[in-house]
PDB file of C-alpha atoms and ligand atoms in Angstrom:
ATOM      1  CA  MET A 108     195.291 183.385 134.930  1.00  0.00           C
ATOM      2  CA  ALA A 109     198.589 181.704 135.709  1.00  0.00           C
ATOM      3  CA  PRO A 110     198.511 177.915 135.505  1.00  0.00           C
ATOM      4  CA  ILE A 111     198.502 176.198 138.877  1.00  0.00           C
ATOM      5  CA  PRO A 112     201.893 174.526 139.296  1.00  0.00           C
ATOM      6  CA  SER A 113     201.457 170.828 139.852  1.00  0.00           C
ATOM      7  CA  ALA A 114     203.453 169.200 142.626  1.00  0.00           C
ATOM      8  CA  ALA A 115     204.093 165.902 140.850  1.00  0.00           C
ATOM      9  CA  PRO A 116     206.027 165.643 137.576  1.00  0.00           C
ATOM     10  CA  PRO A 117     203.792 164.558 134.672  1.00  0.00           C
ATOM     11  CA  ALA A 118     203.294 160.840 134.343  1.00  0.00           C
ATOM     12  CA  SER A 119     205.805 159.417 131.869  1.00  0.00           C
ATOM     13  CA  THR A 120     203.050 158.424 129.481  1.00  0.00           C
ATOM     14  CA  GLU A 121     201.428 161.850 129.096  1.00  0.00           C
ATOM     15  CA  LEU A 122     203.969 163.148 126.596  1.00  0.00           C
ATOM     16  CA  PRO A 123     204.591 161.293 123.342  1.00  0.00           C
ATOM     17  CA  LEU A 124     208.051 159.748 122.933  1.00  0.00           C
ATOM     18  CA  ASP A 125     210.071 161.592 120.288  1.00  0.00           C
ATOM     19  CA  CYS A 126     211.339 158.773 118.073  1.00  0.00           C
ATOM     20  CA  ASN A 127     213.756 160.548 115.734  1.00  0.00           C
ATOM     21  CA  GLY A 128     211.120 163.123 114.804  1.00  0.00           C
ATOM     22  CA  ARG A 129     208.141 160.744 114.791  1.00  0.00           C
ATOM     23  CA  PRO A 130     205.926 160.896 117.887  1.00  0.00           C
ATOM     24  CA  LEU A 131     204.890 157.714 119.676  1.00  0.00           C
ATOM     25  CA  ASP A 132     201.700 158.380 121.653  1.00  0.00           C
ATOM     26  CA  LEU A 133     201.758 156.500 124.966  1.00  0.00           C
ATOM     27  CA  SER A 134     198.596 157.990 126.422  1.00  0.00           C
ATOM     28  CA  ARG A 135     196.873 154.754 125.374  1.00  0.00           C
ATOM     29  CA  PRO A 136     198.171 151.168 125.057  1.00  0.00           C
ATOM     30  CA  GLN A 137     199.969 150.585 121.768  1.00  0.00           C
ATOM     31  CA  VAL A 138     201.233 147.659 119.716  1.00  0.00           C
ATOM     32  CA  MET A 139     204.875 147.243 118.686  1.00  0.00           C
ATOM     33  CA  GLY A 140     204.849 144.942 115.639  1.00  0.00           C
ATOM     34  CA  VAL A 141     207.676 142.407 115.332  1.00  0.00           C
ATOM     35  CA  LEU A 142     209.667 142.248 112.083  1.00  0.00           C
ATOM     36  CA  ASN A 143     212.455 139.685 112.064  1.00  0.00           C
ATOM     37  CA  VAL A 144     214.882 140.114 109.183  1.00  0.00           C
ATOM     38  CA  THR A 145     216.821 136.889 109.508  1.00  0.00           C
ATOM     39  CA  PRO A 146     217.351 134.278 106.772  1.00  0.00           C
ATOM     40  CA  ASP A 147     214.755 131.985 108.387  1.00  0.00           C
ATOM     41  CA  SER A 148     212.053 134.673 108.036  1.00  0.00           C
ATOM     42  CA  PHE A 149     210.964 136.212 104.689  1.00  0.00           C
ATOM     43  CA  SER A 150     213.166 133.761 102.802  1.00  0.00           C
ATOM     44  CA  ASP A 151     213.858 134.640  99.178  1.00  0.00           C
ATOM     45  CA  GLY A 152     213.993 130.926  98.484  1.00  0.00           C
ATOM     46  CA  GLY A 153     217.722 130.753  99.197  1.00  0.00           C
ATOM     47  CA  ASP A 154     219.909 131.656 102.164  1.00  0.00           C
ATOM     48  CA  PHE A 155     218.822 135.304 102.192  1.00  0.00           C
ATOM     49  CA  PHE A 156     215.634 137.075 103.164  1.00  0.00           C
ATOM     50  CA  SER A 157     213.669 139.266 100.774  1.00  0.00           C
ATOM     51  CA  VAL A 158     213.676 143.010 101.603  1.00  0.00           C
ATOM     52  CA  ASP A 159     210.440 143.412  99.610  1.00  0.00           C
ATOM     53  CA  ALA A 160     208.607 140.701 101.538  1.00  0.00           C
ATOM     54  CA  ALA A 161     209.770 142.133 104.879  1.00  0.00           C
ATOM     55  CA  CYS A 162     208.630 145.647 103.908  1.00  0.00           C
ATOM     56  CA  GLU A 163     205.262 144.343 102.724  1.00  0.00           C
ATOM     57  CA  ARG A 164     204.743 142.757 106.134  1.00  0.00           C
ATOM     58  CA  ALA A 165     205.637 146.035 107.895  1.00  0.00           C
ATOM     59  CA  LEU A 166     203.147 147.991 105.759  1.00  0.00           C
ATOM     60  CA  ALA A 167     200.473 145.443 106.668  1.00  0.00           C
ATOM     61  CA  MET A 168     201.306 145.798 110.369  1.00  0.00           C
ATOM     62  CA  GLN A 169     200.968 149.598 110.143  1.00  0.00           C
ATOM     63  CA  ALA A 170     197.541 149.135 108.488  1.00  0.00           C
ATOM     64  CA  GLU A 171     196.577 146.690 111.256  1.00  0.00           C
ATOM     65  CA  GLY A 172     197.225 149.317 113.927  1.00  0.00           C
ATOM     66  CA  ALA A 173     200.883 148.979 114.937  1.00  0.00           C
ATOM     67  CA  ALA A 174     202.244 152.209 116.460  1.00  0.00           C
ATOM     68  CA  ILE A 175     205.879 151.190 115.920  1.00  0.00           C
ATOM     69  CA  ILE A 176     207.720 148.354 114.135  1.00  0.00           C
ATOM     70  CA  ASP A 177     210.619 146.538 115.863  1.00  0.00           C
ATOM     71  CA  ILE A 178     213.223 145.348 113.345  1.00  0.00           C
ATOM     72  CA  GLY A 179     215.726 142.684 114.396  1.00  0.00           C
ATOM     73  CA  GLY A 180     218.549 141.051 112.427  1.00  0.00           C
ATOM     74  CA  GLU A 181     219.810 138.711 115.144  1.00  0.00           C
ATOM     75  CA  SER A 182     217.702 136.047 116.839  1.00  0.00           C
ATOM     76  CA  THR A 183     217.525 136.440 120.620  1.00  0.00           C
ATOM     77  CA  ARG A 184     215.677 133.158 121.128  1.00  0.00           C
ATOM     78  CA  PRO A 185     217.035 130.846 123.821  1.00  0.00           C
ATOM     79  CA  GLY A 186     220.038 128.974 122.447  1.00  0.00           C
ATOM     80  CA  ALA A 187     220.563 131.340 119.472  1.00  0.00           C
ATOM     81  CA  GLU A 188     224.104 131.941 118.191  1.00  0.00           C
ATOM     82  CA  PRO A 189     225.452 135.524 117.900  1.00  0.00           C
ATOM     83  CA  VAL A 190     225.614 137.272 114.475  1.00  0.00           C
ATOM     84  CA  PRO A 191     228.576 139.579 113.585  1.00  0.00           C
ATOM     85  CA  ALA A 192     227.760 143.324 113.467  1.00  0.00           C
ATOM     86  CA  VAL A 193     228.505 143.667 109.727  1.00  0.00           C
ATOM     87  CA  GLU A 194     226.033 140.911 108.921  1.00  0.00           C
ATOM     88  CA  GLU A 195     223.375 142.384 111.226  1.00  0.00           C
ATOM     89  CA  ILE A 196     223.825 145.813 109.557  1.00  0.00           C
ATOM     90  CA  ARG A 197     223.611 144.226 106.097  1.00  0.00           C
ATOM     91  CA  ARG A 198     220.270 142.692 107.073  1.00  0.00           C
ATOM     92  CA  VAL A 199     218.555 145.616 108.836  1.00  0.00           C
ATOM     93  CA  VAL A 200     219.767 148.825 107.137  1.00  0.00           C
ATOM     94  CA  PRO A 201     218.135 148.288 103.693  1.00  0.00           C
ATOM     95  CA  VAL A 202     214.837 147.426 105.396  1.00  0.00           C
ATOM     96  CA  ILE A 203     215.000 150.469 107.698  1.00  0.00           C
ATOM     97  CA  GLU A 204     215.833 152.813 104.805  1.00  0.00           C
ATOM     98  CA  THR A 205     212.940 151.520 102.717  1.00  0.00           C
ATOM     99  CA  LEU A 206     210.448 151.505 105.577  1.00  0.00           C
ATOM    100  CA  HIS A 207     211.487 154.930 106.872  1.00  0.00           C
ATOM    101  CA  ALA A 208     210.454 156.294 103.467  1.00  0.00           C
ATOM    102  CA  GLN A 209     207.248 154.233 103.186  1.00  0.00           C
ATOM    103  CA  LEU A 210     205.759 154.236 106.715  1.00  0.00           C
ATOM    104  CA  ARG A 211     204.473 157.110 108.839  1.00  0.00           C
ATOM    105  CA  ILE A 212     205.013 155.320 112.182  1.00  0.00           C
ATOM    106  CA  PRO A 213     208.451 155.131 113.856  1.00  0.00           C
ATOM    107  CA  LEU A 214     210.819 152.169 113.576  1.00  0.00           C
ATOM    108  CA  SER A 215     212.658 150.445 116.391  1.00  0.00           C
ATOM    109  CA  ILE A 216     215.981 148.647 116.058  1.00  0.00           C
ATOM    110  CA  ASP A 217     216.282 145.437 118.082  1.00  0.00           C
ATOM    111  CA  THR A 218     220.013 145.129 118.697  1.00  0.00           C
ATOM    112  CA  GLN A 219     222.640 144.860 121.412  1.00  0.00           C
ATOM    113  CA  LYS A 220     225.544 146.225 119.337  1.00  0.00           C
ATOM    114  CA  ALA A 221     226.809 149.829 119.280  1.00  0.00           C
ATOM    115  CA  GLU A 222     227.718 149.706 115.564  1.00  0.00           C
ATOM    116  CA  VAL A 223     224.256 148.439 114.625  1.00  0.00           C
ATOM    117  CA  MET A 224     222.572 151.141 116.753  1.00  0.00           C
ATOM    118  CA  ARG A 225     224.518 153.874 114.943  1.00  0.00           C
ATOM    119  CA  ALA A 226     223.863 152.454 111.450  1.00  0.00           C
ATOM    120  CA  ALA A 227     220.166 151.824 112.151  1.00  0.00           C
ATOM    121  CA  VAL A 228     219.471 155.280 113.585  1.00  0.00           C
ATOM    122  CA  ALA A 229     221.374 156.905 110.688  1.00  0.00           C
ATOM    123  CA  ALA A 230     219.085 154.921 108.347  1.00  0.00           C
ATOM    124  CA  GLY A 231     215.993 156.269 110.143  1.00  0.00           C
ATOM    125  CA  ALA A 232     215.308 154.112 113.212  1.00  0.00           C
ATOM    126  CA  GLY A 233     213.661 156.085 116.037  1.00  0.00           C
ATOM    127  CA  LEU A 234     214.043 153.805 119.067  1.00  0.00           C
ATOM    128  CA  ILE A 235     216.708 151.396 120.307  1.00  0.00           C
ATOM    129  CA  ASN A 236     215.292 148.153 121.739  1.00  0.00           C
ATOM    130  CA  ASP A 237     218.160 146.456 123.561  1.00  0.00           C
ATOM    131  CA  VAL A 238     217.459 143.153 125.337  1.00  0.00           C
ATOM    132  CA  ASN A 239     220.885 143.639 126.964  1.00  0.00           C
ATOM    133  CA  ALA A 240     219.997 147.095 128.389  1.00  0.00           C
ATOM    134  CA  LEU A 241     223.054 148.849 126.855  1.00  0.00           C
ATOM    135  CA  ARG A 242     225.601 146.674 128.702  1.00  0.00           C
ATOM    136  CA  ALA A 243     227.639 145.761 125.575  1.00  0.00           C
ATOM    137  CA  PRO A 244     230.926 147.636 124.958  1.00  0.00           C
ATOM    138  CA  GLY A 245     230.197 151.116 123.594  1.00  0.00           C
ATOM    139  CA  ALA A 246     226.408 150.665 123.639  1.00  0.00           C
ATOM    140  CA  LEU A 247     225.665 153.352 126.259  1.00  0.00           C
ATOM    141  CA  ALA A 248     227.773 155.944 124.414  1.00  0.00           C
ATOM    142  CA  ALA A 249     226.292 154.975 121.038  1.00  0.00           C
ATOM    143  CA  ALA A 250     222.712 155.261 122.326  1.00  0.00           C
ATOM    144  CA  ALA A 251     223.496 158.623 123.938  1.00  0.00           C
ATOM    145  CA  GLU A 252     224.902 159.945 120.641  1.00  0.00           C
ATOM    146  CA  CYS A 253     221.909 158.609 118.673  1.00  0.00           C
ATOM    147  CA  ARG A 254     219.529 160.836 120.691  1.00  0.00           C
ATOM    148  CA  VAL A 255     216.582 158.435 120.340  1.00  0.00           C
ATOM    149  CA  PRO A 256     214.621 156.698 123.114  1.00  0.00           C
ATOM    150  CA  VAL A 257     215.913 153.372 124.411  1.00  0.00           C
ATOM    151  CA  CYS A 258     214.111 150.335 125.794  1.00  0.00           C
ATOM    152  CA  LEU A 259     216.111 148.792 128.641  1.00  0.00           C
ATOM    153  CA  MET A 260     215.175 145.125 129.090  1.00  0.00           C
ATOM    154  CA  HIS A 261     216.102 142.786 131.926  1.00  0.00           C
ATOM    155  CA  MET A 262     217.824 139.534 131.028  1.00  0.00           C
ATOM    156  CA  GLN A 263     219.566 137.092 133.350  1.00  0.00           C
ATOM    157  CA  GLY A 264     222.533 135.458 131.622  1.00  0.00           C
ATOM    158  CA  GLU A 265     222.873 135.491 127.826  1.00  0.00           C
ATOM    159  CA  PRO A 266     220.593 134.051 125.126  1.00  0.00           C
ATOM    160  CA  ARG A 267     222.761 130.985 124.490  1.00  0.00           C
ATOM    161  CA  SER A 268     222.402 129.685 128.058  1.00  0.00           C
ATOM    162  CA  MET A 269     219.827 131.843 129.880  1.00  0.00           C
ATOM    163  CA  GLN A 270     217.128 129.173 130.147  1.00  0.00           C
ATOM    164  CA  GLN A 271     219.432 126.515 131.634  1.00  0.00           C
ATOM    165  CA  GLN A 272     219.216 127.403 135.356  1.00  0.00           C
ATOM    166  CA  PRO A 273     217.423 130.719 135.969  1.00  0.00           C
ATOM    167  CA  HIS A 274     217.604 131.623 139.661  1.00  0.00           C
ATOM    168  CA  TYR A 275     216.346 134.547 141.748  1.00  0.00           C
ATOM    169  CA  ASP A 276     215.832 135.074 145.470  1.00  0.00           C
ATOM    170  CA  GLU A 277     213.094 137.620 144.690  1.00  0.00           C
ATOM    171  CA  VAL A 278     212.530 138.060 140.983  1.00  0.00           C
ATOM    172  CA  LEU A 279     210.466 141.273 141.156  1.00  0.00           C
ATOM    173  CA  THR A 280     212.949 143.070 143.426  1.00  0.00           C
ATOM    174  CA  GLU A 281     215.941 141.910 141.406  1.00  0.00           C
ATOM    175  CA  VAL A 282     214.429 142.970 138.065  1.00  0.00           C
ATOM    176  CA  SER A 283     213.367 146.314 139.543  1.00  0.00           C
ATOM    177  CA  ASP A 284     216.833 146.938 141.055  1.00  0.00           C
ATOM    178  CA  PHE A 285     218.506 146.035 137.765  1.00  0.00           C
ATOM    179  CA  LEU A 286     216.284 148.409 135.769  1.00  0.00           C
ATOM    180  CA  ARG A 287     216.937 151.224 138.253  1.00  0.00           C
ATOM    181  CA  GLN A 288     220.701 150.640 137.957  1.00  0.00           C
ATOM    182  CA  ARG A 289     220.545 150.711 134.160  1.00  0.00           C
ATOM    183  CA  MET A 290     218.447 153.919 134.275  1.00  0.00           C
ATOM    184  CA  ALA A 291     221.125 155.492 136.473  1.00  0.00           C
ATOM    185  CA  ALA A 292     223.833 154.361 134.025  1.00  0.00           C
ATOM    186  CA  CYS A 293     221.832 155.946 131.208  1.00  0.00           C
ATOM    187  CA  GLU A 294     221.405 159.230 133.038  1.00  0.00           C
ATOM    188  CA  ALA A 295     225.153 159.321 133.779  1.00  0.00           C
ATOM    189  CA  ALA A 296     225.805 158.799 130.048  1.00  0.00           C
ATOM    190  CA  GLY A 297     223.463 161.656 129.113  1.00  0.00           C
ATOM    191  CA  ILE A 298     220.327 159.646 128.295  1.00  0.00           C
ATOM    192  CA  GLY A 299     217.554 161.436 130.185  1.00  0.00           C
ATOM    193  CA  ARG A 300     214.440 159.943 131.727  1.00  0.00           C
ATOM    194  CA  GLU A 301     212.274 161.300 128.910  1.00  0.00           C
ATOM    195  CA  ARG A 302     214.047 158.853 126.610  1.00  0.00           C
ATOM    196  CA  ILE A 303     213.786 155.674 128.722  1.00  0.00           C
ATOM    197  CA  VAL A 304     211.340 152.767 128.374  1.00  0.00           C
ATOM    198  CA  LEU A 305     211.606 149.731 130.682  1.00  0.00           C
ATOM    199  CA  ASP A 306     210.845 146.036 130.102  1.00  0.00           C
ATOM    200  CA  PRO A 307     210.983 143.104 132.565  1.00  0.00           C
ATOM    201  CA  GLY A 308     212.103 140.761 129.779  1.00  0.00           C
ATOM    202  CA  PHE A 309     209.591 137.919 129.975  1.00  0.00           C
ATOM    203  CA  GLY A 310     211.290 134.627 129.145  1.00  0.00           C
ATOM    204  CA  PHE A 311     214.843 135.993 129.259  1.00  0.00           C
ATOM    205  CA  GLY A 312     216.478 133.874 131.954  1.00  0.00           C
ATOM    206  CA  LYS A 313     213.164 133.153 133.691  1.00  0.00           C
ATOM    207  CA  THR A 314     211.065 130.112 134.539  1.00  0.00           C
ATOM    208  CA  VAL A 315     207.283 130.085 134.059  1.00  0.00           C
ATOM    209  CA  GLN A 316     206.920 130.883 137.767  1.00  0.00           C
ATOM    210  CA  HIS A 317     209.320 133.856 137.482  1.00  0.00           C
ATOM    211  CA  ASN A 318     207.332 135.195 134.509  1.00  0.00           C
ATOM    212  CA  LEU A 319     204.059 134.882 136.427  1.00  0.00           C
ATOM    213  CA  GLN A 320     205.521 136.649 139.461  1.00  0.00           C
ATOM    214  CA  LEU A 321     206.708 139.506 137.233  1.00  0.00           C
ATOM    215  CA  LEU A 322     203.315 139.783 135.573  1.00  0.00           C
ATOM    216  CA  ALA A 323     201.529 139.787 138.933  1.00  0.00           C
ATOM    217  CA  GLY A 324     203.822 142.563 140.204  1.00  0.00           C
ATOM    218  CA  LEU A 325     204.075 144.588 137.020  1.00  0.00           C
ATOM    219  CA  ASP A 326     202.473 147.622 138.680  1.00  0.00           C
ATOM    220  CA  LYS A 327     205.548 147.814 140.919  1.00  0.00           C
ATOM    221  CA  LEU A 328     207.718 148.209 137.822  1.00  0.00           C
ATOM    222  CA  ALA A 329     205.287 150.775 136.381  1.00  0.00           C
ATOM    223  CA  ALA A 330     205.811 152.714 139.621  1.00  0.00           C
ATOM    224  CA  LEU A 331     209.445 153.314 138.563  1.00  0.00           C
ATOM    225  CA  GLY A 332     207.853 156.114 136.518  1.00  0.00           C
ATOM    226  CA  GLN A 333     208.908 155.113 132.998  1.00  0.00           C
ATOM    227  CA  PRO A 334     206.725 153.709 130.200  1.00  0.00           C
ATOM    228  CA  LEU A 335     206.665 149.897 130.328  1.00  0.00           C
ATOM    229  CA  LEU A 336     207.014 147.623 127.313  1.00  0.00           C
ATOM    230  CA  VAL A 337     206.177 143.920 127.514  1.00  0.00           C
ATOM    231  CA  GLY A 338     206.852 141.042 125.152  1.00  0.00           C
ATOM    232  CA  LEU A 339     204.639 138.045 125.860  1.00  0.00           C
ATOM    233  CA  SER A 340     203.487 137.210 122.327  1.00  0.00           C
ATOM    234  CA  ARG A 341     203.772 133.469 121.534  1.00  0.00           C
ATOM    235  CA  LYS A 342     206.321 133.010 124.335  1.00  0.00           C
ATOM    236  CA  SER A 343     207.302 129.586 125.641  1.00  0.00           C
ATOM    237  CA  MET A 344     205.548 130.108 128.992  1.00  0.00           C
ATOM    238  CA  ILE A 345     202.289 129.671 127.052  1.00  0.00           C
ATOM    239  CA  GLY A 346     203.638 126.531 125.423  1.00  0.00           C
ATOM    240  CA  LYS A 347     204.673 125.153 128.795  1.00  0.00           C
ATOM    241  CA  LEU A 348     201.422 125.998 130.605  1.00  0.00           C
ATOM    242  CA  LEU A 349     199.107 124.841 127.803  1.00  0.00           C
ATOM    243  CA  ARG A 350     201.264 122.461 125.734  1.00  0.00           C
ATOM    244  CA  LEU A 351     200.686 124.508 122.577  1.00  0.00           C
ATOM    245  CA  GLU A 352     202.943 124.990 119.550  1.00  0.00           C
ATOM    246  CA  VAL A 353     204.058 128.531 118.579  1.00  0.00           C
ATOM    247  CA  GLY A 354     201.300 128.873 115.968  1.00  0.00           C
ATOM    248  CA  GLU A 355     198.599 128.013 118.506  1.00  0.00           C
ATOM    249  CA  ARG A 356     199.426 130.644 121.139  1.00  0.00           C
ATOM    250  CA  LEU A 357     197.373 133.674 120.018  1.00  0.00           C
ATOM    251  CA  PRO A 358     194.434 133.479 122.474  1.00  0.00           C
ATOM    252  CA  ALA A 359     196.750 133.145 125.468  1.00  0.00           C
ATOM    253  CA  SER A 360     199.037 135.883 124.054  1.00  0.00           C
ATOM    254  CA  LEU A 361     196.054 138.255 123.949  1.00  0.00           C
ATOM    255  CA  ALA A 362     195.080 137.374 127.507  1.00  0.00           C
ATOM    256  CA  LEU A 363     198.635 138.055 128.711  1.00  0.00           C
ATOM    257  CA  ALA A 364     198.735 141.359 126.794  1.00  0.00           C
ATOM    258  CA  LEU A 365     195.546 142.524 128.515  1.00  0.00           C
ATOM    259  CA  LEU A 366     196.731 141.403 131.945  1.00  0.00           C
ATOM    260  CA  ALA A 367     199.954 143.383 131.399  1.00  0.00           C
ATOM    261  CA  VAL A 368     198.146 146.510 130.178  1.00  0.00           C
ATOM    262  CA  GLU A 369     195.783 146.372 133.148  1.00  0.00           C
ATOM    263  CA  ARG A 370     198.895 146.401 135.378  1.00  0.00           C
ATOM    264  CA  GLY A 371     200.450 149.425 133.700  1.00  0.00           C
ATOM    265  CA  ALA A 372     202.190 148.325 130.473  1.00  0.00           C
ATOM    266  CA  VAL A 373     201.748 150.800 127.589  1.00  0.00           C
ATOM    267  CA  LEU A 374     203.631 149.090 124.769  1.00  0.00           C
ATOM    268  CA  VAL A 375     202.904 145.496 123.785  1.00  0.00           C
ATOM    269  CA  ARG A 376     205.431 143.806 121.492  1.00  0.00           C
ATOM    270  CA  ALA A 377     203.449 141.377 119.338  1.00  0.00           C
ATOM    271  CA  HIS A 378     203.617 139.227 116.216  1.00  0.00           C
ATOM    272  CA  ASP A 379     199.828 139.208 115.646  1.00  0.00           C
ATOM    273  CA  VAL A 380     199.240 142.930 115.272  1.00  0.00           C
ATOM    274  CA  ALA A 381     195.598 143.055 114.153  1.00  0.00           C
ATOM    275  CA  ALA A 382     194.344 140.813 116.951  1.00  0.00           C
ATOM    276  CA  THR A 383     196.466 142.525 119.602  1.00  0.00           C
ATOM    277  CA  TRP A 384     195.398 145.990 118.456  1.00  0.00           C
ATOM    278  CA  GLN A 385     191.727 144.981 118.637  1.00  0.00           C
ATOM    279  CA  ALA A 386     192.177 143.645 122.161  1.00  0.00           C
ATOM    280  CA  LEU A 387     193.937 146.829 123.309  1.00  0.00           C
ATOM    281  CA  GLN A 388     191.218 148.965 121.710  1.00  0.00           C
ATOM    282  CA  MET A 389     188.754 147.386 124.127  1.00  0.00           C
ATOM    283  CA  VAL A 390     190.879 148.515 127.072  1.00  0.00           C
ATOM    284  CA  ALA A 391     191.077 152.013 125.577  1.00  0.00           C
ATOM    285  CA  ALA A 392     187.307 152.102 124.976  1.00  0.00           C
ATOM    286  CA  LEU A 393     186.597 151.146 128.574  1.00  0.00           C
ATOM    287  CA  ARG A 394     189.054 153.740 129.893  1.00  0.00           C
ATOM    288  CA  ASP A 395     187.823 156.482 127.532  1.00  0.00           C
ATOM    289  CA  SER A 396     184.206 155.878 128.557  1.00  0.00           C
ATOM    290  CA  GLY A 397     185.055 156.905 132.103  1.00  0.00           C
ATOM    291  CA  ALA A 398     182.626 154.207 133.249  1.00  0.00           C
ATOM    292  CA  GLN A 399     183.118 153.080 136.843  1.00  0.00           C
ATOM    293  CA  ALA A 400     182.026 150.017 138.728  1.00  0.00           C
ATOM    294  CA  PRO A 401     178.963 150.943 140.836  1.00  0.00           C
ATOM    295  CA  GLY A 402     179.358 151.680 144.524  1.00  0.00           C
ATOM    296  CA  ARG A 403     182.692 153.574 144.386  1.00  0.00           C
TER     297      ARG A 403
HETATM  298  C1  8Y7 B  59     211.445 140.745 123.648  1.00  0.00           C
HETATM  299  C2  8Y7 B  59     212.233 141.598 122.874  1.00  0.00           C
HETATM  300  C3  8Y7 B  59     212.293 139.577 122.039  1.00  0.00           C
HETATM  301  C4  8Y7 B  59     210.788 141.291 124.793  1.00  0.00           C
HETATM  302  C5  8Y7 B  59     211.780 143.411 124.212  1.00  0.00           C
HETATM  303  C6  8Y7 B  59     210.496 136.777 121.172  1.00  0.00           C
HETATM  304  C7  8Y7 B  59     213.670 141.344 120.862  1.00  0.00           C
HETATM  305  C8  8Y7 B  59     211.887 136.866 121.596  1.00  0.00           C
HETATM  306  N1  8Y7 B  59     211.477 139.488 123.107  1.00  0.00           N
HETATM  307  N2  8Y7 B  59     212.408 142.914 123.146  1.00  0.00           N
HETATM  308  N3  8Y7 B  59     212.778 140.852 121.878  1.00  0.00           N
HETATM  309  N4  8Y7 B  59     210.995 142.628 125.030  1.00  0.00           N
HETATM  310  N5  8Y7 B  59     211.912 144.714 124.536  1.00  0.00           N
HETATM  311  O1  8Y7 B  59     209.878 135.752 121.553  1.00  0.00           O
HETATM  312  O2  8Y7 B  59     210.112 140.632 125.574  1.00  0.00           O
HETATM  313  O3  8Y7 B  59     209.972 137.627 120.453  1.00  0.00           O
HETATM  314  S1  8Y7 B  59     212.764 138.280 120.980  1.00  0.00           S
END
């Protein structure tokens, strides 16, 4: 019997993302583990970080349930200074090469620079996570040539100054319009929809109120039809709402992760992989059970 043609295209999360030959299953919520390879993380005791220590952490994150590891060699924290491309490449490429050989899950490169994208994907990275949504010179062309999926994130302003005076008339509409424009730019450059992940960019040129409005309306961004990634782990909105230091923000980070997944996010970027994975497993268990609230 011939299959019945379906009217609607398949939901973007039915097919796994092809991350440079390694599949990333998005049919259930997944954790993206954060691996910063900057001199202030995994210090070797001097001004450099230790490749061994960074790789050990990535192996632990895979064992804790991470579906992908996001590797970044330049801090994108508010107020951070830019790092030259050669230095960023020197930091990330040895880690990517080692991890590509040691891990089974795909790797993501957190960068805004075309040269770093090319070097990282050549070393084995399977996804480009760009907080600047491929707006840097040459970034669109580089990502198109790399033939890996890209995460397009919204940011107002630039890291150095973005938290000084964030302003929106309607934050949800403006973020949604921006992401649609960047998707169109990608398609024009030869990056098809099957390779695009979207992210509202919590904390990137946003007040606490802006972040809350985006979280409340996340289902509207999910309706753009692409998989949604969110980064809420340990973010300053938690510190501002609860007056907690970075190391004290796990319970609220887990709550935010669940609220985002309930509103359509499929990838959760997180520092605390084991705890986040356990929380997301509870969502998956509830969904898999098919259980419904009575009276529907
Ligand atoms: C995000 C991110 C950071 C995020 C995506 C931090 C690199 C700041 N946040 N990438 N990167 N989304 N896609 O607090 O929210 O981890 S760095």
